[in-house]
Tab-separated table of C-alpha atoms and ligand atoms in Angstrom:
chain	number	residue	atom	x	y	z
A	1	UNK	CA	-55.884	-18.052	-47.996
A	2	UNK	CA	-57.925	-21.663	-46.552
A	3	UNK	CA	-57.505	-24.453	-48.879
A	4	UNK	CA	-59.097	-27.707	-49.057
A	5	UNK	CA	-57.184	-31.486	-48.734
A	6	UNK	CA	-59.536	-34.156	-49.463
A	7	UNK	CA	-62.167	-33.550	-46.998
A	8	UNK	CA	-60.640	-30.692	-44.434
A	9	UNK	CA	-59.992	-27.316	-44.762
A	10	UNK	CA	-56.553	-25.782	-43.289
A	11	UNK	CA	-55.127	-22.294	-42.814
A	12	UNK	CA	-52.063	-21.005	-43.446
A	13	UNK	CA	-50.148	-21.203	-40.387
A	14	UNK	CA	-46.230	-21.320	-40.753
A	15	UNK	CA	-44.565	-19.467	-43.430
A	16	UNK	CA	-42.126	-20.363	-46.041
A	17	UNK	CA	-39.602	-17.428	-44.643
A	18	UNK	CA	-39.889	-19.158	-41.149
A	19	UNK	CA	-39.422	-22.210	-42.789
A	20	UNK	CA	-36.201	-21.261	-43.885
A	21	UNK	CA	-34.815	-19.561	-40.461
A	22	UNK	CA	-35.144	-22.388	-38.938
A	23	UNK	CA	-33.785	-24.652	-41.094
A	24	UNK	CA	-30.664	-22.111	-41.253
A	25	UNK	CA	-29.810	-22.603	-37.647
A	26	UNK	CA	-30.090	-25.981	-37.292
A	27	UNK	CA	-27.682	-26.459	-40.284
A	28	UNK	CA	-25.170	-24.105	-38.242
A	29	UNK	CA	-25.986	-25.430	-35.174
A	30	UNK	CA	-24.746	-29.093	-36.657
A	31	UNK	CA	-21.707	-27.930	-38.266
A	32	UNK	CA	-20.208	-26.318	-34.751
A	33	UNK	CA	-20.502	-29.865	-34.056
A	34	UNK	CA	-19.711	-31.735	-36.429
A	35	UNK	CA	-17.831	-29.815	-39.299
A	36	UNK	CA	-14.713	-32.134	-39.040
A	37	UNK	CA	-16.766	-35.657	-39.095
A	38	UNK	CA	-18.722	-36.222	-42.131
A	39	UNK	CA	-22.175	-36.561	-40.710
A	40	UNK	CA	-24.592	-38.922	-42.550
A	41	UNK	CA	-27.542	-37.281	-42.658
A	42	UNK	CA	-30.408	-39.571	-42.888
A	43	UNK	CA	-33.505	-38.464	-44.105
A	44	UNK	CA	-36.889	-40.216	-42.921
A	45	UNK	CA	-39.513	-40.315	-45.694
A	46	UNK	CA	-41.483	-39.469	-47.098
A	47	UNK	CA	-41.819	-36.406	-45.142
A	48	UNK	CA	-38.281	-35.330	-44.838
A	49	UNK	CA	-37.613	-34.851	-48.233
A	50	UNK	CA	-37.932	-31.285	-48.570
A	51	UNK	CA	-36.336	-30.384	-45.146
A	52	UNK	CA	-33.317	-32.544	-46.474
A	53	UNK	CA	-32.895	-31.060	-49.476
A	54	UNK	CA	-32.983	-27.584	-48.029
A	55	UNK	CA	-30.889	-28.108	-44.714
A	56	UNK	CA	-28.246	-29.743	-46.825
A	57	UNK	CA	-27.634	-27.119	-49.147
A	58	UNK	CA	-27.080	-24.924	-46.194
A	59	UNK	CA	-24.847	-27.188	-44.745
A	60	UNK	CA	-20.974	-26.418	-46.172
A	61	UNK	CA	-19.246	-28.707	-44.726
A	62	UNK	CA	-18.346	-32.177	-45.682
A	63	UNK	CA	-21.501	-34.574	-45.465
A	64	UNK	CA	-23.549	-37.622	-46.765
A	65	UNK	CA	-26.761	-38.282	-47.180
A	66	UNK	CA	-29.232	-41.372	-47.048
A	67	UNK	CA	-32.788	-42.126	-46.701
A	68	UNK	CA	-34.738	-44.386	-44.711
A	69	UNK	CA	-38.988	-45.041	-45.448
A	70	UNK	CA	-41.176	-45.817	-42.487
A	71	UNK	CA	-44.908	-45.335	-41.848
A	72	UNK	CA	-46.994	-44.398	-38.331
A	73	UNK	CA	-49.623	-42.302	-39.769
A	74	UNK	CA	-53.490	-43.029	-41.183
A	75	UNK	CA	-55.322	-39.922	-41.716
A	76	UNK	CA	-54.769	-37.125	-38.986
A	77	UNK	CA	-54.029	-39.345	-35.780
A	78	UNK	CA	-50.861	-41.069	-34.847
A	79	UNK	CA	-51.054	-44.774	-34.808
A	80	UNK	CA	-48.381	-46.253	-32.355
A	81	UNK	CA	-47.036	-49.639	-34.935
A	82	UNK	CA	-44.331	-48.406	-37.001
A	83	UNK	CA	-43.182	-50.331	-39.477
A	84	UNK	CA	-39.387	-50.117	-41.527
A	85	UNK	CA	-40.247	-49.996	-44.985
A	86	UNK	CA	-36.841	-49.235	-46.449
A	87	UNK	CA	-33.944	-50.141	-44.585
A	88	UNK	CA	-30.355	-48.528	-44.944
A	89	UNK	CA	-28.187	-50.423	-47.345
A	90	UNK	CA	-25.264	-48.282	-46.036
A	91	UNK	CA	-22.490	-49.522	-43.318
A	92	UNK	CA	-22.646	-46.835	-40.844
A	93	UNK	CA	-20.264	-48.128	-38.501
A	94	UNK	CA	-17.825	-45.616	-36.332
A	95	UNK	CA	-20.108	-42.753	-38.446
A	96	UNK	CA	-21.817	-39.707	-37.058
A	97	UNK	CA	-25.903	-40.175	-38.277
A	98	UNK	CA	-27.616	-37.095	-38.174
A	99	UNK	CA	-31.481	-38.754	-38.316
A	100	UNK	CA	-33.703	-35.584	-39.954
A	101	UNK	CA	-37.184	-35.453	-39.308
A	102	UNK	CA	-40.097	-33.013	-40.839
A	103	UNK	CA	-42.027	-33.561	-37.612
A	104	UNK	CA	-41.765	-35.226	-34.029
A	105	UNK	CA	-45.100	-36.077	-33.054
A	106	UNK	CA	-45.848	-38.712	-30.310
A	107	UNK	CA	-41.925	-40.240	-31.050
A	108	UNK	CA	-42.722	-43.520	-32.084
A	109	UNK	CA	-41.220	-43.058	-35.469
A	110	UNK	CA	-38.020	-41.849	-33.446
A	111	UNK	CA	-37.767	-44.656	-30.896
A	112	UNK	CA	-38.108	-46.940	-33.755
A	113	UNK	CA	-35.063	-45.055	-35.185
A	114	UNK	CA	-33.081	-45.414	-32.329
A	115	UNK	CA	-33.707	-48.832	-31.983
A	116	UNK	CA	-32.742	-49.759	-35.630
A	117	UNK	CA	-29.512	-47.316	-34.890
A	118	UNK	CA	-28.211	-49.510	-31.880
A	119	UNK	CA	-27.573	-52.442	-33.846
A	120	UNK	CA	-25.250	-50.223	-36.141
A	121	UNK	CA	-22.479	-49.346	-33.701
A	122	UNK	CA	-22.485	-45.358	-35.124
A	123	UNK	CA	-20.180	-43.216	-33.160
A	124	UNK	CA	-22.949	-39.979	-33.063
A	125	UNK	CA	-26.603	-40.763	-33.271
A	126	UNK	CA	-28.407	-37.069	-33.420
A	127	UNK	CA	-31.755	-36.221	-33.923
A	128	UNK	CA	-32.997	-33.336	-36.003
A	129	UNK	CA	-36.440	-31.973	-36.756
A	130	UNK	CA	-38.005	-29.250	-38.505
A	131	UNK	CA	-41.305	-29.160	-36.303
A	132	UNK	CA	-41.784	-30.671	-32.619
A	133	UNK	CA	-45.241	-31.050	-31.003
A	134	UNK	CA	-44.103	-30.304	-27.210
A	135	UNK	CA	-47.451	-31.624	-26.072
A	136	UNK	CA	-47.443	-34.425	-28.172
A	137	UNK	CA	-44.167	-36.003	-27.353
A	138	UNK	CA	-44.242	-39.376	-24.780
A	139	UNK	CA	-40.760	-40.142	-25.194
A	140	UNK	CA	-37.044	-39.242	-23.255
A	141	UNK	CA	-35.448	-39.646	-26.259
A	142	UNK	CA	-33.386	-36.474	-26.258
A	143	UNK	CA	-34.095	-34.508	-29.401
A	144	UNK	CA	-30.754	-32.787	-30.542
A	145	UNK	CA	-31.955	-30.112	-33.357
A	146	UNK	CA	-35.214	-28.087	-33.406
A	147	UNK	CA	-36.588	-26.236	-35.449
A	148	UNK	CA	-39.774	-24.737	-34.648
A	149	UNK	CA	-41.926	-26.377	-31.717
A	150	UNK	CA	-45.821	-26.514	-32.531
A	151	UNK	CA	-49.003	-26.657	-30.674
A	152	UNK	CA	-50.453	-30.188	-30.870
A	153	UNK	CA	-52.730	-29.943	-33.961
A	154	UNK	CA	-52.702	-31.869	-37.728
A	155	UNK	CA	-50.170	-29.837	-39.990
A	156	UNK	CA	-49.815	-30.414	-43.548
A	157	UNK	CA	-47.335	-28.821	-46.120
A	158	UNK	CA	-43.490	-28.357	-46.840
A	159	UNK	CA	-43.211	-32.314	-47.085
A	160	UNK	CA	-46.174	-32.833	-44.466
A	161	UNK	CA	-49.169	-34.254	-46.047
A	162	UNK	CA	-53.029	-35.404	-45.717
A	163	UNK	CA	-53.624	-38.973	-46.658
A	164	UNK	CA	-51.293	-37.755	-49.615
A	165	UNK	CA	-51.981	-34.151	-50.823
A	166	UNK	CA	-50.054	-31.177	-49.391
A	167	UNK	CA	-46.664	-32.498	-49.376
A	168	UNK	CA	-45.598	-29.503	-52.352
A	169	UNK	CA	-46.774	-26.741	-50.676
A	170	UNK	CA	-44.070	-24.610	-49.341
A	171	UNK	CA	-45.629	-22.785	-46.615
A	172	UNK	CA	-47.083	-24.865	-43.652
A	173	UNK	CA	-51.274	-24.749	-43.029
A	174	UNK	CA	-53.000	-26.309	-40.170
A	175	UNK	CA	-56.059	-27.885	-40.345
A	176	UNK	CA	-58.925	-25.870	-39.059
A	177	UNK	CA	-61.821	-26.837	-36.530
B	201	LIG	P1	-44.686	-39.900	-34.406
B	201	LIG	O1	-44.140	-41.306	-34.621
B	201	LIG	O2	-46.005	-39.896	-33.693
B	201	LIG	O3	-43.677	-38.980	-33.759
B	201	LIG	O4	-45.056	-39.320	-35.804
B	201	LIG	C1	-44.080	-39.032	-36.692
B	201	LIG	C2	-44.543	-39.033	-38.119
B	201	LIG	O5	-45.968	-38.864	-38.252
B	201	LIG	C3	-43.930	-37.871	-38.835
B	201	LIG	O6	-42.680	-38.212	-39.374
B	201	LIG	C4	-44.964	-37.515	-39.872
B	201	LIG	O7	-44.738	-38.278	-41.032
B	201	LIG	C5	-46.266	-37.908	-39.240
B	201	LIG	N1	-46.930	-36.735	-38.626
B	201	LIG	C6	-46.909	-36.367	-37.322
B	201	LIG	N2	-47.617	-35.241	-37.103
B	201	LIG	C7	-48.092	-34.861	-38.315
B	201	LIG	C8	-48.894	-33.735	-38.754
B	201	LIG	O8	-49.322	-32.841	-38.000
B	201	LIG	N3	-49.171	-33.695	-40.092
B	201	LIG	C9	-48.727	-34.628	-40.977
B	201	LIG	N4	-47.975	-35.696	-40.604
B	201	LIG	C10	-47.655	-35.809	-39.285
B	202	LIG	MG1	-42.326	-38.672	-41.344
């Protein structure tokens, strides 16, 4: 069933079952790599919160988590200034950071990660992300972990939200035209 956010209408587009495949192969995708290391997994809100929360408790292995805040977005179109918010308080020196993402869009949010990331000396900087917009994406930044790649159209739900609402649905909807 449509709903309404604010102004727009969306359709229901990705469900909560796919959701949930996905997220189950990236977390054994990351422990063949990195069972033995103790990944910090960094979460990037406020998006990620719900991809965190359920990659990590399909991730049995040994692990840490931490969250960073940053903003790119005004309504439904990618603005290229990204700010930190929230830096990490954590010494992440000689560590392997596993950055996790609801979405890749354009990768400014990302190359703004990596940049904050170089000054840290981290012995593993990864990259993974529930959604990808393939069209979208401007950057070489090599993305480690996908989960499911997306045409390049506004998404809310599962953590993804419209200037606010949608963020508790748990199926994905795209907005219609
Ligand atoms: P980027 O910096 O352009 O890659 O955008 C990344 C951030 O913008 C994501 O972490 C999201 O918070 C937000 N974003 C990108 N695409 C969408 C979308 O389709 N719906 C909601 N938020 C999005
Ligand atoms: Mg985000």
């Amino acid at each position: 069933m449509d709903i309404q956010l604010h102004d727009k209408q969306f359709t229901p587009f990705i469900s909560a079952e796919e959701i949930d495949f996905a997220l189950t192969n990236i977390a054994k995708q990351i422990e063949d790599d990195f069972a033995d290391e103790t990944p910090v997994f960094v979460g990037v809100l406020n998006g990620a919160f719900m991809v965190v929360s359920d990659l990590l408790k399909k991730y049995n292995s040994p692990c840490e988590v931490s969250f960073i805040k940053l903003a790119s977005y005004e309504g439904t179109t990618s603005t290229s200034n990204v700010k930190q918010i929230i830096g990490l308080n954590q010494n992440l020196e000689g560590r392997t950071v596993i950055v996790v993402e609801d979405i890749v869009d354009t990768g400014s949010t990302l190359e703004e990660l990596k940049n904050l990331f170089k000054l840290q000396n981290v012995k593993h900087f990864k990259i993974a992300t529930l959604f990808l917009k393939p069209d979208a994406y401007k950057k070489d930044i090599k993305l480690d972990y996908v989960g499911i790649r997306i045409p390049d159209k506004f998404i809310v739900g599962y953590g993804l939200d419209y200037d606010g609402l949608g963020r508790n649905l748990s199926e994905v909807y795209q907005l219609k035209d």
